[in-house]
Amino acid sequence: MASLSPHDDVAHDAAPSLTPRAPAPGAGPILVAEDHPTNRLVISRQLALLGYACEVAEDGRAALDLWRTGRFPLVLTDCQMPEMDGFDLTAAIRAEEKWSNRRTPVIAFTANAMSGEAQRCVAAGMDDALSKPVEIAALRRVLQRFLPDDGAAKSDETPAPPPPTAVKTHPLDVSALLALFDGDREFVDRLLAEFVASNAATCDRLQAAAAAGDREGTRLAAHKLAGSARTVGA
């Protein structure tokens, strides 16, 4: 998920007054809260390419339970999830932190880069936001900013940047995906198979909700489908 265009201004001008403390070297894995299987696969692979371990929760409530173990120096969270969304997850974390001397950096993934979502994330107590699909270079910059001494094993080989933007004649740019994942064709094939399988049910829900005149159900299904489609460059 590219970094938001107002990324630096938002992070510095409206950042919470309490600055997150850098964790000790080797402090633990990154906690990822993401409900969509395709997006979970992508962020896990990107973190692995950057040398970071992670644990994944499928919704905010599960993420909160994991966070309470105290093993995670940073949280990456989707904004819209079932059970508990990223905003409620952050609010719960900040509320519990009032009774301790710890403060965990929380970074949002948002599909609404142009709708003021970054400002909403910061106002909710998050520390920064990345727009979907996340570019690996933007993810690296954010992690290095909030985990400067994390002790993660870093690869000497830097993942290749995405190729220059070109006019697309196909709904899916596989070359861009290969660039995002360091040319790993086996992983890209696995990712696309997961994308098709996990979105079949979402397409069915979208069609059923639209046919029934369920506007909220249609919106939620369309949002989930669009977010995962952007993740794979479709």
Coordinates of C-alpha atoms in Angstrom, one line a residue:
M1 CA 0.0 0.0 0.0
A2 CA 2.1 4.1 -1.9
S3 CA 2.6 6.5 0.8
L4 CA 0.0 9.3 0.9
S5 CA 1.0 12.4 -0.9
P6 CA 0.7 14.6 2.3
H7 CA 2.4 11.8 4.2
D8 CA 5.3 13.8 5.7
D9 CA 3.2 16.9 6.5
V10 CA 0.5 14.9 8.2
A11 CA 2.9 12.9 10.2
H12 CA 5.0 15.8 11.5
D13 CA 2.4 18.7 11.8
A14 CA -0.4 16.7 13.5
A15 CA 1.5 14.0 15.3
P16 CA 0.5 13.2 18.9
S17 CA 2.4 15.1 21.5
L18 CA 3.8 11.9 23.0
T19 CA 6.5 10.6 20.7
P20 CA 6.7 6.8 20.3
R21 CA 9.9 5.4 21.9
A22 CA 12.1 3.2 19.8
P23 CA 12.0 -0.5 21.0
A24 CA 15.0 -2.3 22.1
P25 CA 16.9 -4.3 19.5
G26 CA 15.2 -7.5 18.6
A27 CA 12.1 -6.4 20.6
G28 CA 9.7 -8.6 18.7
P29 CA 7.6 -9.0 15.5
I30 CA 5.3 -6.5 13.9
L31 CA 1.6 -6.9 14.6
V32 CA -0.5 -6.8 11.4
A33 CA -4.3 -6.4 11.6
E34 CA -5.9 -7.1 8.2
D35 CA -9.1 -8.9 7.4
H36 CA -8.5 -9.7 3.7
P37 CA -6.4 -12.8 2.8
T38 CA -4.9 -11.2 -0.3
N39 CA -3.7 -8.1 1.6
R40 CA -2.4 -10.3 4.5
L41 CA -0.3 -12.3 2.0
V42 CA 1.1 -9.1 0.4
I43 CA 2.1 -7.3 3.6
S44 CA 3.6 -10.4 5.1
R45 CA 5.7 -10.9 2.0
Q46 CA 6.8 -7.2 1.9
L47 CA 7.8 -7.3 5.6
A48 CA 9.8 -10.5 5.0
L49 CA 11.6 -8.8 2.1
L50 CA 12.5 -6.0 4.4
G51 CA 13.8 -8.3 7.0
Y52 CA 10.9 -8.0 9.6
A53 CA 9.0 -10.8 11.2
C54 CA 5.3 -10.3 11.7
E55 CA 2.2 -11.9 13.3
V56 CA -1.2 -11.4 11.6
A57 CA -4.6 -10.9 13.1
E58 CA -7.8 -11.2 11.0
D59 CA -9.7 -8.4 12.8
G60 CA -9.2 -5.6 15.3
R61 CA -10.4 -7.6 18.3
A62 CA -7.9 -10.4 17.7
A63 CA -5.2 -7.8 17.2
L64 CA -6.0 -6.2 20.5
D65 CA -5.7 -9.5 22.3
L66 CA -2.3 -10.1 20.7
W67 CA -1.1 -6.6 21.5
R68 CA -1.9 -7.1 25.1
T69 CA 0.8 -9.7 25.3
G70 CA 3.3 -6.9 25.1
R71 CA 5.4 -8.5 22.4
F72 CA 4.9 -6.1 19.5
P73 CA 7.0 -2.9 19.0
L74 CA 4.7 -1.6 16.2
V75 CA 1.2 -2.2 14.8
L76 CA 0.1 -2.0 11.2
T77 CA -3.6 -2.0 10.8
D78 CA -6.3 -1.8 8.1
C79 CA -8.9 0.9 8.8
Q80 CA -12.0 -1.0 7.9
M81 CA -12.3 -4.5 9.5
P82 CA -15.1 -6.6 11.0
E83 CA -15.6 -7.0 14.7
M84 CA -13.3 -4.0 15.5
D85 CA -12.0 -1.6 12.9
G86 CA -8.6 0.1 12.9
F87 CA -9.9 3.3 14.5
D88 CA -11.5 1.4 17.4
L89 CA -8.4 -0.8 17.8
T90 CA -6.2 2.3 18.1
A91 CA -8.6 3.9 20.6
A92 CA -8.5 0.7 22.7
I93 CA -4.7 0.6 22.6
R94 CA -4.4 4.3 23.6
A95 CA -6.9 3.9 26.4
E96 CA -5.0 1.0 27.9
E97 CA -1.6 2.7 27.5
K98 CA -2.8 5.5 29.8
W99 CA -2.1 3.0 32.6
S100 CA 1.4 2.1 31.6
N101 CA 4.6 3.7 30.4
R102 CA 4.5 2.1 26.9
R103 CA 3.3 3.6 23.7
T104 CA 3.1 1.5 20.5
P105 CA 3.4 3.2 17.1
V106 CA 0.3 2.5 15.1
I107 CA 0.4 2.8 11.3
A108 CA -2.7 2.7 9.2
F109 CA -3.4 1.1 5.8
T110 CA -6.1 3.2 4.0
A111 CA -7.8 2.8 0.7
N112 CA -9.1 6.4 0.8
A113 CA -5.9 8.4 0.2
M114 CA -7.8 11.4 -1.2
S115 CA -10.6 11.7 1.2
G116 CA -8.9 13.1 4.3
E117 CA -8.4 9.6 5.7
A118 CA -4.8 10.4 6.7
Q119 CA -5.9 13.3 8.9
R120 CA -8.6 11.1 10.4
C121 CA -6.1 8.4 11.3
V122 CA -3.8 10.9 13.1
A123 CA -6.7 12.4 14.9
A124 CA -7.7 9.0 16.1
G125 CA -4.3 8.5 17.7
M126 CA -2.4 6.7 14.9
D127 CA 1.1 7.8 14.1
D128 CA 1.1 7.7 10.3
A129 CA -0.8 6.2 7.3
L130 CA 0.0 4.4 4.1
S131 CA -2.4 4.2 1.2
K132 CA -3.2 0.9 -0.6
P133 CA -1.5 -0.6 -2.5
V134 CA 1.5 -0.1 -0.3
E135 CA 4.8 0.5 -2.1
I136 CA 7.6 -1.4 -0.4
A137 CA 9.8 1.7 -0.4
A138 CA 7.2 3.7 1.5
L139 CA 6.7 0.9 4.0
R140 CA 10.5 0.7 4.5
R141 CA 10.6 4.5 5.3
V142 CA 7.9 4.3 7.8
L143 CA 9.4 1.3 9.6
Q144 CA 12.8 2.8 9.7
R145 CA 11.3 6.0 11.2
F146 CA 9.5 4.3 14.0
L147 CA 11.8 1.3 14.5
P148 CA 15.3 2.8 14.0
D149 CA 17.0 0.3 16.3
D150 CA 14.8 -2.7 15.8
G151 CA 17.6 -5.2 15.2
A152 CA 15.8 -6.8 12.3
A153 CA 17.9 -8.8 9.9
K154 CA 18.3 -6.7 6.8
S155 CA 19.0 -8.1 3.4
D156 CA 21.9 -6.7 1.4
E157 CA 19.7 -6.9 -1.6
T158 CA 17.3 -4.0 -1.9
P159 CA 13.9 -4.9 -3.5
A160 CA 13.6 -3.5 -7.0
P161 CA 11.5 -0.4 -7.3
P162 CA 8.3 -0.5 -9.5
P163 CA 8.9 0.2 -13.1
P164 CA 8.0 3.7 -14.5
T165 CA 4.3 4.2 -15.1
A166 CA 3.2 3.2 -18.6
V167 CA 0.0 3.1 -20.5
K168 CA -1.7 -0.2 -19.5
T169 CA -3.5 -2.3 -22.1
H170 CA -4.4 -5.1 -19.7
P171 CA -6.4 -5.0 -16.5
L172 CA -3.5 -6.6 -14.6
D173 CA 0.1 -5.5 -14.8
V174 CA 2.1 -8.6 -13.7
S175 CA 5.4 -6.9 -14.3
A176 CA 4.6 -4.3 -11.7
L177 CA 3.7 -7.1 -9.2
L178 CA 7.0 -8.9 -10.0
A179 CA 8.9 -5.6 -9.3
L180 CA 7.1 -5.2 -5.9
F181 CA 8.2 -8.7 -4.8
D182 CA 11.7 -8.8 -6.1
G183 CA 10.9 -10.8 -9.2
D184 CA 9.4 -13.7 -7.3
R185 CA 7.1 -15.2 -9.9
E186 CA 6.2 -18.2 -7.7
F187 CA 4.9 -15.8 -5.0
V188 CA 3.0 -13.6 -7.6
D189 CA 1.3 -16.7 -9.0
R190 CA 0.3 -17.7 -5.5
L191 CA -0.9 -14.2 -4.7
L192 CA -3.1 -14.0 -7.8
A193 CA -4.6 -17.5 -7.1
E194 CA -5.4 -16.3 -3.5
F195 CA -6.9 -13.1 -4.9
V196 CA -9.3 -15.0 -7.2
A197 CA -10.3 -17.6 -4.5
S198 CA -10.8 -15.1 -1.7
N199 CA -12.8 -12.6 -3.8
A200 CA -15.3 -15.1 -5.3
A201 CA -17.5 -14.9 -2.2
T202 CA -17.2 -11.1 -2.1
C203 CA -18.4 -10.8 -5.7
D204 CA -21.4 -13.0 -4.8
R205 CA -22.2 -10.8 -1.8
L206 CA -21.8 -7.7 -3.9
Q207 CA -24.3 -8.9 -6.5
A208 CA -26.8 -10.2 -3.9
A209 CA -26.7 -6.9 -2.0
A210 CA -27.1 -4.8 -5.1
A211 CA -30.0 -7.0 -6.3
A212 CA -31.7 -6.7 -2.9
G213 CA -31.3 -2.9 -2.7
D214 CA -29.0 -3.2 0.3
R215 CA -26.9 0.0 -0.1
E216 CA -24.7 -0.6 3.0
G217 CA -24.0 -4.2 2.1
T218 CA -23.2 -3.2 -1.4
R219 CA -20.8 -0.5 -0.2
L220 CA -19.0 -2.8 2.2
A221 CA -18.6 -5.6 -0.4
A222 CA -17.4 -3.1 -3.1
H223 CA -14.9 -1.5 -0.7
K224 CA -13.4 -4.9 0.2
L225 CA -13.2 -6.0 -3.5
A226 CA -11.7 -2.7 -4.6
G227 CA -9.1 -2.7 -1.9
S228 CA -7.8 -6.2 -2.7
A229 CA -7.9 -5.4 -6.4
R230 CA -5.6 -2.4 -5.9
T231 CA -3.3 -4.6 -3.8
V232 CA -2.6 -6.8 -6.8
G233 CA -2.5 -3.9 -9.3
A234 CA -5.8 -4.9 -11.0

